[in-house]
PDB file of C-alpha atoms and ligand atoms in Angstrom:
ATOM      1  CA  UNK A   1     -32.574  14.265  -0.034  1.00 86.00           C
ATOM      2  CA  UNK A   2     -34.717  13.938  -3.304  1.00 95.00           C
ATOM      3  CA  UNK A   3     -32.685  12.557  -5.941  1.00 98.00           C
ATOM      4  CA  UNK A   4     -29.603   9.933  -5.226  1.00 98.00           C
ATOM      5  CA  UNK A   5     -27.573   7.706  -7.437  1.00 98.00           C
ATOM      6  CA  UNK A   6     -25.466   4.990  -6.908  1.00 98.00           C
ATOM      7  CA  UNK A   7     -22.792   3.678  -9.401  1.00 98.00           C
ATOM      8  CA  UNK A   8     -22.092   0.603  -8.801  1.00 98.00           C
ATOM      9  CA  UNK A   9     -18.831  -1.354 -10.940  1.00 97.00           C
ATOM     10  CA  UNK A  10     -15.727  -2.747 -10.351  1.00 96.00           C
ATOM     11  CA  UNK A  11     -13.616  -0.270 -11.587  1.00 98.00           C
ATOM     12  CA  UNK A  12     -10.751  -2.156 -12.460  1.00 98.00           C
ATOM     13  CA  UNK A  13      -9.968   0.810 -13.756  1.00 98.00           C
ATOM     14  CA  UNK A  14     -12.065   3.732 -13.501  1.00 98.00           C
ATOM     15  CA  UNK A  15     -12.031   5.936 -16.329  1.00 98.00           C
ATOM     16  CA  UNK A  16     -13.571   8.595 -18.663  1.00 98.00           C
ATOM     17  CA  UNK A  17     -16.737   6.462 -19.562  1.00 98.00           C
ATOM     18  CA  UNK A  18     -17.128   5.659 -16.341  1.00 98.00           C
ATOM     19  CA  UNK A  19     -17.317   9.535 -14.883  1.00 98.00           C
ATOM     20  CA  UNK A  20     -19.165  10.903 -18.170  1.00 98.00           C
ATOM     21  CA  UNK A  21     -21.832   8.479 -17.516  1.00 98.00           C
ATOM     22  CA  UNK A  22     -22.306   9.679 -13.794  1.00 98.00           C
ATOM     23  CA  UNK A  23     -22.142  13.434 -14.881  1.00 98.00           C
ATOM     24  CA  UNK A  24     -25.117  12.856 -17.684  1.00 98.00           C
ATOM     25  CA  UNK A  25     -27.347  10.776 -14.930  1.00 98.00           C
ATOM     26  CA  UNK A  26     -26.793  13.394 -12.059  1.00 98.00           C
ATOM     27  CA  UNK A  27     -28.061  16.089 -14.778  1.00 98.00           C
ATOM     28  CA  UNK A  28     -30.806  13.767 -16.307  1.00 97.00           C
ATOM     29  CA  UNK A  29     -32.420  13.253 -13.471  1.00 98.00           C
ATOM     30  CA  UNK A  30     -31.713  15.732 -11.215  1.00 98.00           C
ATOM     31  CA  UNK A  31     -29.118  14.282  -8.752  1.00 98.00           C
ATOM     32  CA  UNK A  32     -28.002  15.803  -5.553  1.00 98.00           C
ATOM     33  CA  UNK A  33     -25.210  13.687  -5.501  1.00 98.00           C
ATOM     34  CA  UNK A  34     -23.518  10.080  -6.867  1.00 98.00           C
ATOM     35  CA  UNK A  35     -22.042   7.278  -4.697  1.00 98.00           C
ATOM     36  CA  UNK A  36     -19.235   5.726  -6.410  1.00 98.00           C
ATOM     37  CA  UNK A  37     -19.474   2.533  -4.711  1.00 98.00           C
ATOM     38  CA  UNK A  38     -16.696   0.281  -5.746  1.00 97.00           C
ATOM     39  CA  UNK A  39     -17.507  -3.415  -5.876  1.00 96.00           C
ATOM     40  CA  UNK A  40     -15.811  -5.987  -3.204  1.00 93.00           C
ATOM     41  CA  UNK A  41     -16.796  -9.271  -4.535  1.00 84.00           C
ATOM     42  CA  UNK A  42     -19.259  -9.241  -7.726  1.00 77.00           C
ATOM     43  CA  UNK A  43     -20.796 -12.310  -6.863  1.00 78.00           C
ATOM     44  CA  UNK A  44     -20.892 -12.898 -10.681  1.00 79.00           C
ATOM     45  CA  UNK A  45     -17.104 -12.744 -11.246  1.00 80.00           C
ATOM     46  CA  UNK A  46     -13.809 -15.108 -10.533  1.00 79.00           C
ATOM     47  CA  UNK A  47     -12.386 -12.444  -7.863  1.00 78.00           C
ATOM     48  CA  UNK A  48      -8.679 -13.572  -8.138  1.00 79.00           C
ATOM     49  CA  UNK A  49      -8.499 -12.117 -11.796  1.00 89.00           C
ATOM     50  CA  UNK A  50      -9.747  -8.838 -10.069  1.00 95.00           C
ATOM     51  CA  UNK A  51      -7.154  -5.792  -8.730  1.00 96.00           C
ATOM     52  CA  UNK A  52      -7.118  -5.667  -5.071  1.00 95.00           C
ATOM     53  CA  UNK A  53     -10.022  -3.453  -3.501  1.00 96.00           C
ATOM     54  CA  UNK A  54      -7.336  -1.347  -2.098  1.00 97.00           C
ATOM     55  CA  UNK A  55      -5.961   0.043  -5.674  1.00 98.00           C
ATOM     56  CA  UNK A  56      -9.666   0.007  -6.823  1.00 98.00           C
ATOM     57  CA  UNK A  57     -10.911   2.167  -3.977  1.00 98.00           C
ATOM     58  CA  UNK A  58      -7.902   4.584  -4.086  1.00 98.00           C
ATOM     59  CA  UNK A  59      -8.079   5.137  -8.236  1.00 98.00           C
ATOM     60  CA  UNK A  60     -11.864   6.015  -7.520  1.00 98.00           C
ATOM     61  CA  UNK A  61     -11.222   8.364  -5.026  1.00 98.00           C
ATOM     62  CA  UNK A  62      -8.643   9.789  -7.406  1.00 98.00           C
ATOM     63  CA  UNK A  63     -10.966  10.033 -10.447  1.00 98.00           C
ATOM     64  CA  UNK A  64     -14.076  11.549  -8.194  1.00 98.00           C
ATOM     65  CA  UNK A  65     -11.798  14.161  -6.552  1.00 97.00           C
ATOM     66  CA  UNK A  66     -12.567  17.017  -9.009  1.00 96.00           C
ATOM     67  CA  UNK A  67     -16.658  17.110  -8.973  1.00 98.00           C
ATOM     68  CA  UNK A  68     -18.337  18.327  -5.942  1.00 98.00           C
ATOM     69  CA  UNK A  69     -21.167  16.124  -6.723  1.00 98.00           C
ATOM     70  CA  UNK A  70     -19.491  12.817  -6.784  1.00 98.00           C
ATOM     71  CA  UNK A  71     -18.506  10.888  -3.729  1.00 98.00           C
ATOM     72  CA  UNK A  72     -17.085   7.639  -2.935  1.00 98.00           C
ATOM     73  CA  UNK A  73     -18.498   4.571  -0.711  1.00 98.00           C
ATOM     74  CA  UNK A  74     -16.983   1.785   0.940  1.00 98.00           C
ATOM     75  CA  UNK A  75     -20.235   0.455   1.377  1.00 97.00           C
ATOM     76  CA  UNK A  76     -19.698  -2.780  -0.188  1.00 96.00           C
ATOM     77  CA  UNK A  77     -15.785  -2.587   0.840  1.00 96.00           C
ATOM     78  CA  UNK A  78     -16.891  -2.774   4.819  1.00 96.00           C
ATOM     79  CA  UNK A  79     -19.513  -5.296   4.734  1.00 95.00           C
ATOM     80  CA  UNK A  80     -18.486  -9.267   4.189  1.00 93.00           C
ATOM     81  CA  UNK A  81     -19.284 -11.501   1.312  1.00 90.00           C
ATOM     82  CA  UNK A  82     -20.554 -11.480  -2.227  1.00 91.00           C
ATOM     83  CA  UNK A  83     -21.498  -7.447  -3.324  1.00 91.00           C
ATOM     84  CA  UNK A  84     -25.479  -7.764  -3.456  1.00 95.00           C
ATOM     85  CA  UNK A  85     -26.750  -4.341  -4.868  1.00 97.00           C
ATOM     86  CA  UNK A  86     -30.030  -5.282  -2.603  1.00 97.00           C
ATOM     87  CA  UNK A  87     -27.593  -4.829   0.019  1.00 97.00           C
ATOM     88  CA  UNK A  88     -26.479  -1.664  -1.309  1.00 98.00           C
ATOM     89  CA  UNK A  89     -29.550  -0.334  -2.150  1.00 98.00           C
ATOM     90  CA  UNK A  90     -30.920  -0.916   1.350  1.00 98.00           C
ATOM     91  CA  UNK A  91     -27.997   0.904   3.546  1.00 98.00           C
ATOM     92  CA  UNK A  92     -27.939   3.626   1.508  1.00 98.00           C
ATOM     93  CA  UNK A  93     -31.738   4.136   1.416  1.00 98.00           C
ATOM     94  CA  UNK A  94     -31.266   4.137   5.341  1.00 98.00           C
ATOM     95  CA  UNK A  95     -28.484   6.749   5.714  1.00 97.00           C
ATOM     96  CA  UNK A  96     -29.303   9.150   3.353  1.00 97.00           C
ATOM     97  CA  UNK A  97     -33.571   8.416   2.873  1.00 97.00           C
ATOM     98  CA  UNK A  98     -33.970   9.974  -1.007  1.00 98.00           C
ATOM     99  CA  UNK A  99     -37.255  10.425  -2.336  1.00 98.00           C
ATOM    100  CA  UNK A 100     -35.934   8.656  -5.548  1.00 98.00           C
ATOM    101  CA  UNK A 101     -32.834   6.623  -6.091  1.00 98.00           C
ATOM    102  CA  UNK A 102     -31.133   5.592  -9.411  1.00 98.00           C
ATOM    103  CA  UNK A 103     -28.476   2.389  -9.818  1.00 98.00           C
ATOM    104  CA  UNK A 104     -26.382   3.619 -12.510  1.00 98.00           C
ATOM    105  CA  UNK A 105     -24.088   0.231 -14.327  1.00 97.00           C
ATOM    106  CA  UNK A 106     -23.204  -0.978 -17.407  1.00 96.00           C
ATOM    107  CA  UNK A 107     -25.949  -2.272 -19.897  1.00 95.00           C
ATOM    108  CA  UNK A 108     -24.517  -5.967 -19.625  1.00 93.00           C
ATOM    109  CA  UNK A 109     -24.901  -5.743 -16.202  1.00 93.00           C
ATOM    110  CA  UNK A 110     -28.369  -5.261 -15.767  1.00 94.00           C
ATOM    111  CA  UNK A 111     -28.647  -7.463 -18.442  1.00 93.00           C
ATOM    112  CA  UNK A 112     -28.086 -10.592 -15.654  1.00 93.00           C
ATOM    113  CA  UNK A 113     -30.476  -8.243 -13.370  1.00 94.00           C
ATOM    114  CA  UNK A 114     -32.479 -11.414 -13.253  1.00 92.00           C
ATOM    115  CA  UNK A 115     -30.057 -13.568 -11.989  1.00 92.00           C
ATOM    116  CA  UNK A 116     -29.638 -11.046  -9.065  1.00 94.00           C
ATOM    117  CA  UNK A 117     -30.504 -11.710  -5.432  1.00 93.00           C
ATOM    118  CA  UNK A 118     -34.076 -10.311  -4.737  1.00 96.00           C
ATOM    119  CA  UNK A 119     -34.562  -9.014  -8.272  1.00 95.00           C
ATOM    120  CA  UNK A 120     -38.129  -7.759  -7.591  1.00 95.00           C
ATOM    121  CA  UNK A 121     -37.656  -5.957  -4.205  1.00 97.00           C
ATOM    122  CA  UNK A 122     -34.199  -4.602  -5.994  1.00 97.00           C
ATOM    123  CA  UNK A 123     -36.850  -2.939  -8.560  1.00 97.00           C
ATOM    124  CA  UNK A 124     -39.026  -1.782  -6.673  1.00 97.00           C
ATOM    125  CA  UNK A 125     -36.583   0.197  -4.720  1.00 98.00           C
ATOM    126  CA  UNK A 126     -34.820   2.380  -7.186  1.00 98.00           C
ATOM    127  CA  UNK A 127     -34.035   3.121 -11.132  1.00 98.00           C
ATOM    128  CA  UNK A 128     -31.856   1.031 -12.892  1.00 97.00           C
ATOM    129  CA  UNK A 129     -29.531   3.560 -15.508  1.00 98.00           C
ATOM    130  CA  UNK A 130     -28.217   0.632 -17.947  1.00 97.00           C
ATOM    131  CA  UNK A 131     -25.384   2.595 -19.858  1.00 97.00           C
ATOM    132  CA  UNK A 132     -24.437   1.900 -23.171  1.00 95.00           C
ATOM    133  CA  UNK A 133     -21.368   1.757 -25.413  1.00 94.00           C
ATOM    134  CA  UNK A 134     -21.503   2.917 -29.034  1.00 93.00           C
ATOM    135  CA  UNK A 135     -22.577   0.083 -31.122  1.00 92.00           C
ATOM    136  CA  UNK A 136     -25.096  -1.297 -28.444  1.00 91.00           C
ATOM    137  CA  UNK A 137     -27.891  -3.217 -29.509  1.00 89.00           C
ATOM    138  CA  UNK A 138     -30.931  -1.411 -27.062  1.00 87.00           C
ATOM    139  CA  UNK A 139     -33.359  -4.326 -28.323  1.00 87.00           C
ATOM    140  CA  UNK A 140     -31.155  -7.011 -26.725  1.00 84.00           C
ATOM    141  CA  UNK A 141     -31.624  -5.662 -23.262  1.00 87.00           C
ATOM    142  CA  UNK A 142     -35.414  -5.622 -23.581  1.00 82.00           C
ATOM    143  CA  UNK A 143     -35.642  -8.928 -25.303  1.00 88.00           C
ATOM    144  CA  UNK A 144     -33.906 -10.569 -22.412  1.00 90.00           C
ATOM    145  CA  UNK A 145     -35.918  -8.829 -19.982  1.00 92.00           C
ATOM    146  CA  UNK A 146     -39.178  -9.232 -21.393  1.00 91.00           C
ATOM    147  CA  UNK A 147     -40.235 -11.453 -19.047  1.00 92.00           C
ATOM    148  CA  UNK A 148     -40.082  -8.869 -15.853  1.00 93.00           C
ATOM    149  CA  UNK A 149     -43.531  -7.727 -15.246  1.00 93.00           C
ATOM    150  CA  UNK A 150     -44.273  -4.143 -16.901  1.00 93.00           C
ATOM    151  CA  UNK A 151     -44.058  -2.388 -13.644  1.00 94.00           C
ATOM    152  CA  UNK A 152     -40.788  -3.724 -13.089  1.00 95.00           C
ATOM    153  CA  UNK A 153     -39.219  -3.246 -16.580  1.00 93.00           C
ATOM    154  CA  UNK A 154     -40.332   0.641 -16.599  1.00 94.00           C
ATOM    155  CA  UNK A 155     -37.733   1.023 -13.679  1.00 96.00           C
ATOM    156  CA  UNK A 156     -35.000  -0.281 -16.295  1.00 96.00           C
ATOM    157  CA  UNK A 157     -33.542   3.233 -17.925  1.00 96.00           C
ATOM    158  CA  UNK A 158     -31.540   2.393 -20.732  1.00 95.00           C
ATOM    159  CA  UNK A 159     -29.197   5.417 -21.326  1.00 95.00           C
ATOM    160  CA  UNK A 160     -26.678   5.812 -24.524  1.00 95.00           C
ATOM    161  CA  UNK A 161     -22.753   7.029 -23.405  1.00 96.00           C
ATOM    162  CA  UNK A 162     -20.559   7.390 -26.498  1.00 96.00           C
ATOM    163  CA  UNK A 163     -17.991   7.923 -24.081  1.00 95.00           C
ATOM    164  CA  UNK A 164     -18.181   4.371 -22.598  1.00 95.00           C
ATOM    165  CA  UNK A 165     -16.247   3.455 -26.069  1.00 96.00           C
ATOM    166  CA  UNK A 166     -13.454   3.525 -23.372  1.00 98.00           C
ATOM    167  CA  UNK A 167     -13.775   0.370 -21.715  1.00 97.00           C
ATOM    168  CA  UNK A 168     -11.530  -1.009 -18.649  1.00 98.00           C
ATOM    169  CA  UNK A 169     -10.552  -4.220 -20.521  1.00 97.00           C
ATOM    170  CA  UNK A 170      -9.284  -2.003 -23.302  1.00 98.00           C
ATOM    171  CA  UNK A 171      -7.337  -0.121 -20.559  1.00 98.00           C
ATOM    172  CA  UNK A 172      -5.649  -3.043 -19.153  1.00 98.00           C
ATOM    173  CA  UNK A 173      -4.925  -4.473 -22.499  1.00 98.00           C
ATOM    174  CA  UNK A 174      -2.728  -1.677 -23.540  1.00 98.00           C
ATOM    175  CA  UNK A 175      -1.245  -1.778 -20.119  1.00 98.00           C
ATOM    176  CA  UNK A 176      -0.084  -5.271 -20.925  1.00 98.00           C
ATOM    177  CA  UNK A 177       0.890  -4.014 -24.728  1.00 98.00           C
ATOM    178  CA  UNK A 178       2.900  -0.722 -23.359  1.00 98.00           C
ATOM    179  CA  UNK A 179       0.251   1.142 -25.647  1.00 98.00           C
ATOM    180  CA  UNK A 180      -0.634   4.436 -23.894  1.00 98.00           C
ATOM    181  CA  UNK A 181      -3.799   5.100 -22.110  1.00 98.00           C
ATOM    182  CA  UNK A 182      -2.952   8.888 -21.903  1.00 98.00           C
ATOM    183  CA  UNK A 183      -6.725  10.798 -21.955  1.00 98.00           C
ATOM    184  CA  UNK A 184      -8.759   7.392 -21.472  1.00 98.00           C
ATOM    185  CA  UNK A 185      -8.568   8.404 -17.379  1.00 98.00           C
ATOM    186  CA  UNK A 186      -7.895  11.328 -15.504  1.00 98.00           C
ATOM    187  CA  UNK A 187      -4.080  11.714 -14.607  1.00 98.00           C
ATOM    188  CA  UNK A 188      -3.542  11.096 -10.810  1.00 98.00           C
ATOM    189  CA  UNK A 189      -5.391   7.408 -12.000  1.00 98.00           C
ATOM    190  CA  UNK A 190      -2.910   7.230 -14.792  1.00 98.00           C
ATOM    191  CA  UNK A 191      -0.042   8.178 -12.790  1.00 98.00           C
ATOM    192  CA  UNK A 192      -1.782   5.316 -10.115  1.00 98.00           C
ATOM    193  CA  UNK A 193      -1.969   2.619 -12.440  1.00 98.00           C
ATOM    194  CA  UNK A 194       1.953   3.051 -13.703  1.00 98.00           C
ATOM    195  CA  UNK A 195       3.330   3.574  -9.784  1.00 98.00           C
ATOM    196  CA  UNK A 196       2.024   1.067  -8.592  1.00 98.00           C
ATOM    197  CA  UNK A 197       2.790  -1.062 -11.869  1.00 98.00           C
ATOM    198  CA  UNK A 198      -1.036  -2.318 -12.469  1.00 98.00           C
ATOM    199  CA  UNK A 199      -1.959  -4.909 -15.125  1.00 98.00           C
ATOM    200  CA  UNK A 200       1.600  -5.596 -16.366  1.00 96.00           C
TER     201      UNK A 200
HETATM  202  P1  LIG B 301     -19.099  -5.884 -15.344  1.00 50.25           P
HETATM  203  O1  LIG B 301     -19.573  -7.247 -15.705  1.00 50.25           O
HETATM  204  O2  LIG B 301     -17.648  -5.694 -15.010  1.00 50.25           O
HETATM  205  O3  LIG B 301     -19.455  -4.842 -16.435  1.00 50.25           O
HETATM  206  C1  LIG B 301     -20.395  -5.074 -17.440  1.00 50.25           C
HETATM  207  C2  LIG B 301     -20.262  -3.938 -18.431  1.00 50.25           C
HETATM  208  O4  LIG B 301     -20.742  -2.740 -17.833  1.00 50.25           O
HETATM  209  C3  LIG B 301     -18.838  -3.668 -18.853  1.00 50.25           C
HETATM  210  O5  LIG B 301     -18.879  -3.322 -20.194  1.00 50.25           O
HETATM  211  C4  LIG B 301     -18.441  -2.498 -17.975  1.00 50.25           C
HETATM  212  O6  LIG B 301     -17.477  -1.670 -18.597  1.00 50.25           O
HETATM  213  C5  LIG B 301     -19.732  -1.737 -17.812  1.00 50.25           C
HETATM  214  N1  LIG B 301     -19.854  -1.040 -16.524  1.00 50.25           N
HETATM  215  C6  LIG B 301     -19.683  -1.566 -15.300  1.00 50.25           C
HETATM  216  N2  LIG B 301     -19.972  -0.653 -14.357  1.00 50.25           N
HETATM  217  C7  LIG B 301     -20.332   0.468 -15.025  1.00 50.25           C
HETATM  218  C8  LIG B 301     -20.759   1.755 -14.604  1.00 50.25           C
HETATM  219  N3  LIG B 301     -20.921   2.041 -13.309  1.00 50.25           N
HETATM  220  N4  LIG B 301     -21.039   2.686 -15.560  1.00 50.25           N
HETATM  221  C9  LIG B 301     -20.940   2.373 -16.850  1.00 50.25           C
HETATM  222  N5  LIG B 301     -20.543   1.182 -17.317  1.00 50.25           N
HETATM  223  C10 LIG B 301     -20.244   0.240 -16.411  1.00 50.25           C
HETATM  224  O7  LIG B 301     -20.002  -5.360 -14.152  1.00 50.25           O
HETATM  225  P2  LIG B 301     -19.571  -5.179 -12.675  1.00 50.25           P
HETATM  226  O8  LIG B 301     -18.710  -3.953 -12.598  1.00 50.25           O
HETATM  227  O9  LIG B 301     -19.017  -6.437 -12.129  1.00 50.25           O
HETATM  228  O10 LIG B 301     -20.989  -4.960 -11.959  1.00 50.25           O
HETATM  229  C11 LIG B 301     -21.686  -3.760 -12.127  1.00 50.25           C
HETATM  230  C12 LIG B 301     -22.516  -3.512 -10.857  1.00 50.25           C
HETATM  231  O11 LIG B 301     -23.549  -4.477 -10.764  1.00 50.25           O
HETATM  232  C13 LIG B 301     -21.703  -3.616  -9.586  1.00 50.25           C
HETATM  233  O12 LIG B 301     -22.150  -2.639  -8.688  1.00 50.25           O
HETATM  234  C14 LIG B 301     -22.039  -5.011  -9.087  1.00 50.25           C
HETATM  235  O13 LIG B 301     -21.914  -5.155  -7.685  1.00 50.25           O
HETATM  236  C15 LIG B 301     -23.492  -5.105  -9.502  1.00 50.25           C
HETATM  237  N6  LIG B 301     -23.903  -6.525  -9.612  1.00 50.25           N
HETATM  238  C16 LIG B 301     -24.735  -7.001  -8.644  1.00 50.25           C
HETATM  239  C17 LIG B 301     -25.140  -8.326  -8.680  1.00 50.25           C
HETATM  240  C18 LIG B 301     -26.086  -8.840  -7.607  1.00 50.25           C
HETATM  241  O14 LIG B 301     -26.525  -8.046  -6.791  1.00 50.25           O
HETATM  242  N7  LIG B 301     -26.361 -10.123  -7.601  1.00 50.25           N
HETATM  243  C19 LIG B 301     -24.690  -9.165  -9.711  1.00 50.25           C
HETATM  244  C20 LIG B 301     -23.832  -8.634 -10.679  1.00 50.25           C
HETATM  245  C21 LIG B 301     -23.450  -7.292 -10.612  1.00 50.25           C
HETATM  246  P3  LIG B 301     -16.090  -1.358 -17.860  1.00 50.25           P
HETATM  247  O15 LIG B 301     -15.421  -2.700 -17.734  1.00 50.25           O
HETATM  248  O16 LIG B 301     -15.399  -0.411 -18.751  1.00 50.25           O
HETATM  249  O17 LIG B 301     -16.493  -0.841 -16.517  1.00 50.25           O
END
């Protein structure tokens, strides 16, 4: 394979942002396919204010199900502990052996990139695609990674989504309010979240 990309989140829910921003990397750079991979554990996060993988897995599988380019991993679902995207990165290098591979996440995400376990191998082994919300201040991320050495920070692909103005937080607040989230998500997640009576 020559071009992969992961996208790695915890999709608590998936939604519009979310797909738009897999759609514009696979045609930026040439994809053959994307890996949803649904995170476990983020080893940043307090996992009991998380949904259950289970609903997370199944609303991704739901959202992917209409793009013949887009598939979904339980990578990180099958294999114990904190979700390390080293981990990731590795197992999917060895099953599917792309020339190139691109980590596509959130901006603030790869903002912490530091913080990460094995930060240097992690860059030397594929693209990072930081997407962005509107209203995102670029110069932040660069600031704060400054101190990566050049060959490192090149890998870092900041990318702009004005679709990401949809945000899962948002999602799950209007949940909570009994606002509607009608065209934030695709339906069969919409008609998920309310059957199986999600972030009430
Ligand atoms: P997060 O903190 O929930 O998200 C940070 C921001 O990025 C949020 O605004 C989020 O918006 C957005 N975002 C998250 N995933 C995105 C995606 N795939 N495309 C576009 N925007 C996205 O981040 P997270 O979901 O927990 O972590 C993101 C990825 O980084 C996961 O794969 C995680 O495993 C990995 N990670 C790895 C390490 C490590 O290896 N040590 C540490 C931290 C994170 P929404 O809320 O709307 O999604």
């Amino acid at each position: 394979m020559r071009s992969l990309a992961i996208m790695g989140g915890t999709f608590d829910p998936i939604h519009y942002g979310h797909l738009v921003a897999a759609e514009q990397a696979r045609h930026s750079f040439q994809c053959e396919k994307v890996l949803f991979v649904p995170a476990k554990s983020p080893p940043h996060k307090d996992n009991s204010r998380i949904s259950p993988v289970e609903h997370r897995l199944a609303m991704t599988r739901l959202a992917v199900d209409t793009n013949r380019y887009f598939e979904v991993s339980t990578l990180e679902i099958e294999r114990p502990g904190p979700s390390y995207a080293i981990d990731t990165v590795k197992e999917v290098k060895k099953i599917y052996n792309p020339e190139k591979l691109y980590f596509i996440t959130g901006a603030d995400a790869v903002l912490e990139i530091i913080s990460w376990k094995n930060v240097e191998e992690l860059l030397s082994a594929c693209y990072f695609v930081a997407a962005t919300r509107p209203g995102y201040d670029i110069s932040n991320l660069r600031q704060k990674l400054n101190v990566l050495p050049a060959e490192y920070l090149k890998k870092i692909i900041p990318t702009y989504i004005p679709a990401l103005a949809i945000s899962s937080t948002d999602i799950r607040k209007r949940v909570r309010a009994g606002e509607s989230i009608k065209y934030l998500l695709p339906e069969p997640v919409e008609r998920y979240i309310k059957n199986h009576r999600l972030y009430l």
